[in-house]
Amino acid sequence: SMANTSYAKFYAVSSKIEPFYKGGKVQISKDENHIFCTCGSRVNVLEISTGKIVHSVEHDDQEDITSFALSCDDEMLVTASRALLLKQWDWRQAQCTRSWRAIHTVPVASMTFDSTSTLLATGGCDSTIKIWDVVKQYCTHNLKGSSGVVHLVQFHPDISRLQLFSSSLDCGIRLWDLRSSQCVCVLQSHYSTVTSLCFSPDGGTMVSSGRDKICTVWDLETKKVKRTVPVYEAVEGVVLLPENEDFSQIGVKSRDLHFITAGSKGVLRVWEASTARCVYTQTLPSTPVSGEEKDDDSLSLTCLLHLPSSSRLATVTAEHNILLYQLPALSTQQQFVGYSDEVLDVKFLGKGDSHIVVATNSCQLKVFELLTNSCQILYGHTDTIFSLDVFKKGSLFASCAKDRSVRIWKIDSDSGKVRCVALGSTHANAVGSITCSRMKASFVVSGSQDCTVKVWDLPPDLSKTEADMCQLTVRATEKAHDKDINSVAVSPNDKLLASGSQDRTAKLWSLAGEGSIGLLGVFRGHRRGIWAVCFSPIDQVLATSSADGTTKLWSLQDFSCLKTFEGHDASVLKVIFVSRGTQLLTSGSDGLVKLWTIKTNECVKTLDAHQDKVWGLHTNRKDDKMVTGSADSTITVWMDVTEVELAEEQAKQEDQILKQQELSNLLHEKRYLKALGLAISLDQPQTVLTVIKAICQGEEGRELLQKTLLKLRLDQKESLLRYCVVWNTNARNCLDAQAVLQVLLKHLPPEELLQYQGARTHLEGLIPYTERHMQRIGHLLQASMFLNYMWQTMRVAGAPMGQDEEMDTTPLTQAQPFLIIDEEKRRSSGKERQDGGDDSDSGQDEDANLPAVEEGEEEEEEEEEVSVTKKASTNNRRLKNGESATTNGNHHSESEESSEDEDMEENTNDQTKIVKSHPVSPPPQCQTFVS
């Protein structure tokens, strides 16, 4: 049970159900484990067994993908985008392995691989077809002659025939001979778009389907029509049933050719080719009650796919659902919701909140099992479902819709299957809100656009019956408001009813009277319509939320307003009590969910939950889970993290301490590769820097660094490059950054570097600082030359001639480290400074600055990252030391500099060259000097 100390809630995202398919092509992998589908600029890969998106590839220009194809060996995915680029992917790694121009002048509309996974055909909106050899990487054919968009291309399954079929605007099916690059013939039969082709196992027969409501059986030897089958619906997909299998359950009685069609009627049908008879029609639980035949667009099927090895069929619906059926009986096996459109309501359901039920902008309800994301689509309502509520025990729930009806549904606690058990339909207009009795499942109350509320009694044995649907009986009807009723709620003891309306009032009613609803009082004060009403579980208080942007608490005794909560930018769509009535949750049309503490009137947490109106908001009985649903078509499940968070925070700290300990052990044992990997996994640039410094310390530091870095994984090198940009902004760490960069730039091909995330930005960020370090070292060299010269001149002036030669050479060897990297000297000179050794050539006030910079170093670096990417102009204060804004070359603005600009001028005895993209030789003037 809940801890008694505090009821306060803080919710964090636990999982999301997001759109993964918004229309366009769907393809199933040859091994039948994955479904590939387009979603804007992505191709998403859904794992059939878990219902989860396991891979996703996206064009980096964020251009919409117009078509894609997966090779028959499941290895290669090729996508085409509006930018006229074809990209080949290693889809399991989500890595683009190559891109090439499509040569089409307008986007690619269709594409397909041949059975050997060598040839790829692309059909363009420019009436041409190109064939590519993806192994040898060149275009083998350019087939011209089609009219309009080539929306269908398909190779004959027997590749030895080297035949390609295509179809475009003229509704003919073109047969191309790839040996001669000629169109051998045009198969004429359809009068409207040809939507799909399928072939018999021997390759001699083909069936084509069209939107002209016919399917045609072709003899490919004679290239003539064998049979035209009128199917009385626009067909989007056709599949031949395999021979020599028993399909008697779906009407197959003869050994003749049979095929299955999917189209505008929304049901699968089986046809016998020789007699043109329909031998089986799938029944959906969704046939409209009136029995009228109508082509309901939302139910129509847009695609039919065969999964031969597991003997299944997949259909795609116009509402972006993907359904899998098991042959030979066509039993529903799995259902996936690709895109929910606008989510209008969502509630927890089932034992232990195992499921959620969702009302989307649709006449079908969707029930998701949270563990597996698997979905049941519930048919029954015939128009948009507006609102849902669940009875206390979680197995019965109610829905109401624009079709003027109310339905009661039951979820079976063992199988998780849901069915409709009762129906009530006497409202005169759309039913916008519904609420369930709170004590036991005895009644529901609905509020409608007809301005009435109705109380419906449930039959007592409803939860037990396995029989057909019952009719709900109306106990009472009351004209409650002058405008639409947006919300109704029942009090915890089932004695009171509250209603909230577009007319800006909320009203309190008594449910105690037999067969009547009695008005007790009116809550006035909102300036716009009321979206939601809710009773406190503890106090005699009602909460209301309104389009005026406020949430109010009212006394049930005298109907006065007790408190007002303001904070949402626009309408507050839902309000509920949590934490035993001490806190409120509200959701708004601004996409936010806010948590309020009633006592103090303050908003304690704002969750940036969604991109659009949050219509759905619900918590489970213990309040430790919340679910939100939004017009952005996303559903989010949240967990209360108050307890969890503290435990996790503690575990995290302990983990950090252990890892730091492990790191120092690894460094002590000089196991640098492991140490570096561990530091990178901690994502602490400062720690990684420590490891790099340790590696560079020894005699052969540079070789060791190179050996270690080149053994890192790609993602680790990616992180290193990111850190280098940070280190490079600081004069004290720039040498280490440059050492790492030298290895990366010298040994990695540019193609690999450019694949790193944000590589361009990182490399650009390195340039201004590197130039500045170069300048600093240039100045340093000149200064030291001058000193050297002065010193020698002074010595020469006061020394006997004989020793002059000898004296002359000493300083020169001293100066050598400027040109040859001498690690040891560099280290020790660095140490001297830290030990307080007085380097008098380093300027006067600079040592005073050092400690301060060191302490705040990490913050400084953080800030730097922000200001480079955001080009923050916080740098005016940095133009100290009389430095002009153009120091680092004319094209980099001062705002790219870090707050450590002054620091760059310090620390002037780092004696090494800086690597740009290749080792840099010293400036010419010092070479002549030394020689």
Tab-separated table of N, CA, C and O in Angstrom, residues 112-179:
chain	number	residue	atom	x	y	z
A	112	THR	N	10.895	-2.428	-56.805
A	112	THR	CA	10.848	-3.844	-56.452
A	112	THR	C	12.177	-4.503	-56.787
A	112	THR	O	12.896	-4.045	-57.681
A	113	PHE	N	12.516	-5.569	-56.054
A	113	PHE	CA	13.714	-6.354	-56.340
A	113	PHE	C	13.341	-7.611	-57.117
A	113	PHE	O	12.212	-8.105	-56.995
A	114	ASP	N	14.292	-8.150	-57.848
A	114	ASP	CA	14.055	-9.459	-58.472
A	114	ASP	C	14.345	-10.548	-57.442
A	114	ASP	O	14.838	-10.271	-56.352
A	115	SER	N	14.040	-11.804	-57.798
A	115	SER	CA	14.137	-12.885	-56.815
A	115	SER	C	15.584	-13.193	-56.417
A	115	SER	O	15.804	-13.866	-55.417
A	116	THR	N	16.568	-12.696	-57.178
A	116	THR	CA	17.961	-12.989	-56.809
A	116	THR	C	18.584	-11.855	-55.982
A	116	THR	O	19.756	-11.913	-55.630
A	117	SER	N	17.818	-10.803	-55.727
A	117	SER	CA	18.297	-9.635	-54.973
A	117	SER	C	19.452	-8.914	-55.666
A	117	SER	O	20.282	-8.293	-55.008
A	118	THR	N	19.516	-9.014	-56.996
A	118	THR	CA	20.568	-8.302	-57.736
A	118	THR	C	20.003	-7.094	-58.455
A	118	THR	O	20.648	-6.058	-58.519
A	119	LEU	N	18.810	-7.263	-59.048
A	119	LEU	CA	18.246	-6.174	-59.850
A	119	LEU	C	17.159	-5.446	-59.069
A	119	LEU	O	16.336	-6.069	-58.386
A	120	LEU	N	17.184	-4.118	-59.182
A	120	LEU	CA	16.168	-3.288	-58.561
A	120	LEU	C	15.500	-2.481	-59.666
A	120	LEU	O	16.187	-1.858	-60.475
A	121	ALA	N	14.160	-2.533	-59.716
A	121	ALA	CA	13.447	-1.717	-60.713
A	121	ALA	C	12.780	-0.554	-59.995
A	121	ALA	O	12.195	-0.737	-58.925
A	122	THR	N	12.887	0.653	-60.578
A	122	THR	CA	12.194	1.816	-60.017
A	122	THR	C	11.263	2.392	-61.071
A	122	THR	O	11.663	2.602	-62.221
A	123	GLY	N	10.016	2.613	-60.693
A	123	GLY	CA	9.038	3.219	-61.603
A	123	GLY	C	8.835	4.664	-61.182
A	123	GLY	O	8.582	4.935	-60.008
A	124	GLY	N	8.955	5.578	-62.125
A	124	GLY	CA	8.929	6.993	-61.764
A	124	GLY	C	7.630	7.688	-62.102
A	124	GLY	O	6.805	7.184	-62.863
A	125	CYS	N	7.473	8.899	-61.521
A	125	CYS	CA	6.334	9.743	-61.883
A	125	CYS	C	6.602	10.383	-63.244
A	125	CYS	O	5.787	11.139	-63.753
A	126	ASP	N	7.779	10.091	-63.834
A	126	ASP	CA	8.133	10.679	-65.137
A	126	ASP	C	7.916	9.686	-66.280
A	126	ASP	O	8.504	9.813	-67.355
A	127	SER	N	7.116	8.636	-66.040
A	127	SER	CA	6.758	7.614	-67.052
A	127	SER	C	7.907	6.714	-67.466
A	127	SER	O	7.802	6.001	-68.446
A	128	THR	N	9.035	6.752	-66.743
A	128	THR	CA	10.137	5.850	-67.127
A	128	THR	C	10.348	4.813	-66.028
A	128	THR	O	9.934	4.997	-64.885
A	129	ILE	N	11.009	3.716	-66.447
A	129	ILE	CA	11.385	2.673	-65.484
A	129	ILE	C	12.895	2.504	-65.603
A	129	ILE	O	13.423	2.389	-66.715
A	130	LYS	N	13.594	2.519	-64.464
A	130	LYS	CA	15.042	2.275	-64.495
A	130	LYS	C	15.301	0.949	-63.795
A	130	LYS	O	14.627	0.618	-62.813
A	131	ILE	N	16.275	0.214	-64.321
A	131	ILE	CA	16.666	-1.019	-63.629
A	131	ILE	C	18.124	-0.876	-63.216
A	131	ILE	O	18.969	-0.430	-64.001
A	132	TRP	N	18.394	-1.216	-61.957
A	132	TRP	CA	19.733	-1.030	-61.385
A	132	TRP	C	20.300	-2.387	-60.994
A	132	TRP	O	19.592	-3.222	-60.438
A	133	ASP	N	21.593	-2.568	-61.286
A	133	ASP	CA	22.297	-3.735	-60.752
A	133	ASP	C	22.904	-3.273	-59.425
A	133	ASP	O	23.860	-2.493	-59.411
A	134	VAL	N	22.317	-3.703	-58.301
A	134	VAL	CA	22.754	-3.157	-57.017
A	134	VAL	C	24.075	-3.757	-56.560
A	134	VAL	O	24.725	-3.225	-55.676
A	135	VAL	N	24.475	-4.882	-57.184
A	135	VAL	CA	25.761	-5.473	-56.807
A	135	VAL	C	26.888	-4.728	-57.514
A	135	VAL	O	27.838	-4.255	-56.896
A	136	LYS	N	26.754	-4.595	-58.846
A	136	LYS	CA	27.810	-3.892	-59.602
A	136	LYS	C	27.609	-2.379	-59.588
A	136	LYS	O	28.447	-1.635	-60.075
A	137	GLN	N	26.479	-1.955	-59.066
A	137	GLN	CA	26.203	-0.523	-58.850
A	137	GLN	C	26.154	0.305	-60.134
A	137	GLN	O	26.883	1.275	-60.272
A	138	TYR	N	25.302	-0.118	-61.074
A	138	TYR	CA	25.080	0.772	-62.219
A	138	TYR	C	23.671	0.566	-62.750
A	138	TYR	O	22.989	-0.398	-62.410
A	139	CYS	N	23.214	1.526	-63.588
A	139	CYS	CA	21.874	1.451	-64.154
A	139	CYS	C	21.949	0.602	-65.415
A	139	CYS	O	22.696	0.925	-66.344
A	140	THR	N	21.185	-0.508	-65.468
A	140	THR	CA	21.300	-1.426	-66.599
A	140	THR	C	20.284	-1.125	-67.703
A	140	THR	O	20.542	-1.381	-68.869
A	141	HIS	N	19.092	-0.616	-67.338
A	141	HIS	CA	18.053	-0.362	-68.346
A	141	HIS	C	17.356	0.959	-68.055
A	141	HIS	O	17.222	1.341	-66.892
A	142	ASN	N	16.907	1.616	-69.112
A	142	ASN	CA	16.029	2.774	-68.952
A	142	ASN	C	14.846	2.524	-69.889
A	142	ASN	O	14.976	2.663	-71.098
A	143	LEU	N	13.718	2.081	-69.339
A	143	LEU	CA	12.593	1.646	-70.178
A	143	LEU	C	11.597	2.783	-70.334
A	143	LEU	O	11.050	3.270	-69.350
A	144	LYS	N	11.381	3.201	-71.576
A	144	LYS	CA	10.463	4.318	-71.829
A	144	LYS	C	9.249	3.820	-72.604
A	144	LYS	O	9.334	2.815	-73.304
A	145	GLY	N	8.134	4.573	-72.470
A	145	GLY	CA	6.961	4.209	-73.257
A	145	GLY	C	5.691	4.149	-72.454
A	145	GLY	O	4.597	4.108	-73.007
A	146	SER	N	5.815	4.136	-71.107
A	146	SER	CA	4.599	4.144	-70.282
A	146	SER	C	3.990	5.537	-70.330
A	146	SER	O	4.647	6.499	-70.712
A	147	SER	N	2.717	5.651	-69.924
A	147	SER	CA	2.124	6.988	-69.858
A	147	SER	C	1.790	7.300	-68.408
A	147	SER	O	1.187	6.490	-67.725
A	148	GLY	N	2.229	8.472	-67.940
A	148	GLY	CA	1.918	8.876	-66.568
A	148	GLY	C	2.740	8.114	-65.534
A	148	GLY	O	3.700	7.415	-65.857
A	149	VAL	N	2.322	8.238	-64.301
A	149	VAL	CA	3.065	7.645	-63.177
A	149	VAL	C	3.116	6.122	-63.299
A	149	VAL	O	2.089	5.474	-63.473
A	150	VAL	N	4.322	5.564	-63.182
A	150	VAL	CA	4.456	4.093	-63.162
A	150	VAL	C	4.298	3.667	-61.702
A	150	VAL	O	5.235	3.762	-60.915
A	151	HIS	N	3.079	3.229	-61.331
A	151	HIS	CA	2.813	2.969	-59.910
A	151	HIS	C	3.004	1.504	-59.536
A	151	HIS	O	2.882	1.141	-58.383
A	152	LEU	N	3.296	0.655	-60.544
A	152	LEU	CA	3.470	-0.766	-60.234
A	152	LEU	C	4.600	-1.339	-61.087
A	152	LEU	O	4.599	-1.167	-62.317
A	153	VAL	N	5.578	-1.953	-60.449
A	153	VAL	CA	6.627	-2.705	-61.180
A	153	VAL	C	6.802	-4.045	-60.467
A	153	VAL	O	6.784	-4.099	-59.242
A	154	GLN	N	6.923	-5.114	-61.235
A	154	GLN	CA	7.101	-6.438	-60.627
A	154	GLN	C	7.831	-7.362	-61.596
A	154	GLN	O	7.469	-7.439	-62.772
A	155	PHE	N	8.887	-8.028	-61.104
A	155	PHE	CA	9.613	-9.001	-61.937
A	155	PHE	C	8.831	-10.308	-61.979
A	155	PHE	O	8.183	-10.679	-60.995
A	156	HIS	N	8.936	-11.016	-63.098
A	156	HIS	CA	8.397	-12.387	-63.130
A	156	HIS	C	9.215	-13.202	-62.135
A	156	HIS	O	10.445	-13.089	-62.118
A	157	PRO	N	8.549	-14.006	-61.270
A	157	PRO	CA	9.303	-14.726	-60.223
A	157	PRO	C	10.413	-15.624	-60.791
A	157	PRO	O	11.418	-15.850	-60.129
A	158	ASP	N	10.223	-16.129	-62.012
A	158	ASP	CA	11.267	-16.964	-62.624
A	158	ASP	C	12.239	-16.037	-63.345
A	158	ASP	O	11.982	-15.584	-64.460
A	159	ILE	N	13.386	-15.750	-62.700
A	159	ILE	CA	14.273	-14.708	-63.209
A	159	ILE	C	14.900	-15.108	-64.544
A	159	ILE	O	15.324	-14.261	-65.333
A	160	SER	N	14.919	-16.437	-64.836
A	160	SER	CA	15.526	-16.855	-66.114
A	160	SER	C	14.734	-16.301	-67.307
A	160	SER	O	15.245	-16.174	-68.406
A	161	ARG	N	13.470	-15.925	-67.055
A	161	ARG	CA	12.687	-15.333	-68.147
A	161	ARG	C	13.088	-13.880	-68.416
A	161	ARG	O	12.735	-13.326	-69.453
A	162	LEU	N	13.748	-13.247	-67.399
A	162	LEU	CA	14.137	-11.830	-67.511
A	162	LEU	C	12.977	-10.959	-67.996
A	162	LEU	O	13.092	-10.236	-68.981
A	163	GLN	N	11.849	-11.082	-67.280
A	163	GLN	CA	10.675	-10.285	-67.653
A	163	GLN	C	10.281	-9.352	-66.511
A	163	GLN	O	10.383	-9.731	-65.339
A	164	LEU	N	9.850	-8.158	-66.889
A	164	LEU	CA	9.354	-7.193	-65.911
A	164	LEU	C	7.949	-6.760	-66.329
A	164	LEU	O	7.703	-6.514	-67.505
A	165	PHE	N	7.033	-6.699	-65.347
A	165	PHE	CA	5.680	-6.198	-65.611
A	165	PHE	C	5.554	-4.810	-64.990
A	165	PHE	O	6.100	-4.570	-63.911
A	166	SER	N	4.823	-3.926	-65.671
A	166	SER	CA	4.608	-2.591	-65.087
A	166	SER	C	3.214	-2.114	-65.465
A	166	SER	O	2.621	-2.592	-66.435
A	167	SER	N	2.710	-1.147	-64.678
A	167	SER	CA	1.433	-0.564	-65.050
A	167	SER	C	1.441	0.914	-64.687
A	167	SER	O	2.072	1.315	-63.709
A	168	SER	N	0.756	1.709	-65.514
A	168	SER	CA	0.719	3.152	-65.267
A	168	SER	C	-0.675	3.673	-65.582
A	168	SER	O	-1.652	2.926	-65.575
A	169	LEU	N	-0.745	4.942	-65.906
A	169	LEU	CA	-2.016	5.640	-66.069
A	169	LEU	C	-2.970	5.008	-67.098
A	169	LEU	O	-4.178	5.068	-66.948
A	170	ASP	N	-2.402	4.386	-68.154
A	170	ASP	CA	-3.285	3.893	-69.233
A	170	ASP	C	-3.964	2.570	-68.901
A	170	ASP	O	-4.657	1.997	-69.744
A	171	CYS	N	-3.746	2.037	-67.651
A	171	CYS	CA	-4.429	0.819	-67.156
A	171	CYS	C	-4.016	-0.462	-67.880
A	171	CYS	O	-4.593	-1.521	-67.632
A	172	GLY	N	-3.067	-0.366	-68.822
A	172	GLY	CA	-2.544	-1.588	-69.441
A	172	GLY	C	-1.459	-2.173	-68.547
A	172	GLY	O	-0.914	-1.486	-67.688
A	173	ILE	N	-1.166	-3.464	-68.749
A	173	ILE	CA	-0.041	-4.072	-68.023
A	173	ILE	C	1.049	-4.319	-69.061
A	173	ILE	O	0.849	-5.102	-70.001
A	174	ARG	N	2.181	-3.625	-68.930
A	174	ARG	CA	3.255	-3.769	-69.919
A	174	ARG	C	4.185	-4.902	-69.523
A	174	ARG	O	4.544	-5.028	-68.349
A	175	LEU	N	4.553	-5.692	-70.521
A	175	LEU	CA	5.489	-6.789	-70.285
A	175	LEU	C	6.780	-6.441	-71.009
A	175	LEU	O	6.803	-6.277	-72.236
A	176	TRP	N	7.856	-6.278	-70.254
A	176	TRP	CA	9.153	-5.873	-70.818
A	176	TRP	C	10.090	-7.069	-70.881
A	176	TRP	O	10.185	-7.836	-69.919
A	177	ASP	N	10.781	-7.211	-71.999
A	177	ASP	CA	11.819	-8.232	-72.121
A	177	ASP	C	13.148	-7.534	-71.817
A	177	ASP	O	13.558	-6.625	-72.546
A	178	LEU	N	13.817	-7.958	-70.748
A	178	LEU	CA	15.021	-7.239	-70.329
A	178	LEU	C	16.231	-7.560	-71.225
A	178	LEU	O	17.225	-6.843	-71.211
A	179	ARG	N	16.126	-8.658	-72.032
A	179	ARG	CA	17.243	-8.940	-72.956
A	179	ARG	C	17.283	-7.882	-74.049
A	179	ARG	O	18.334	-7.387	-74.423
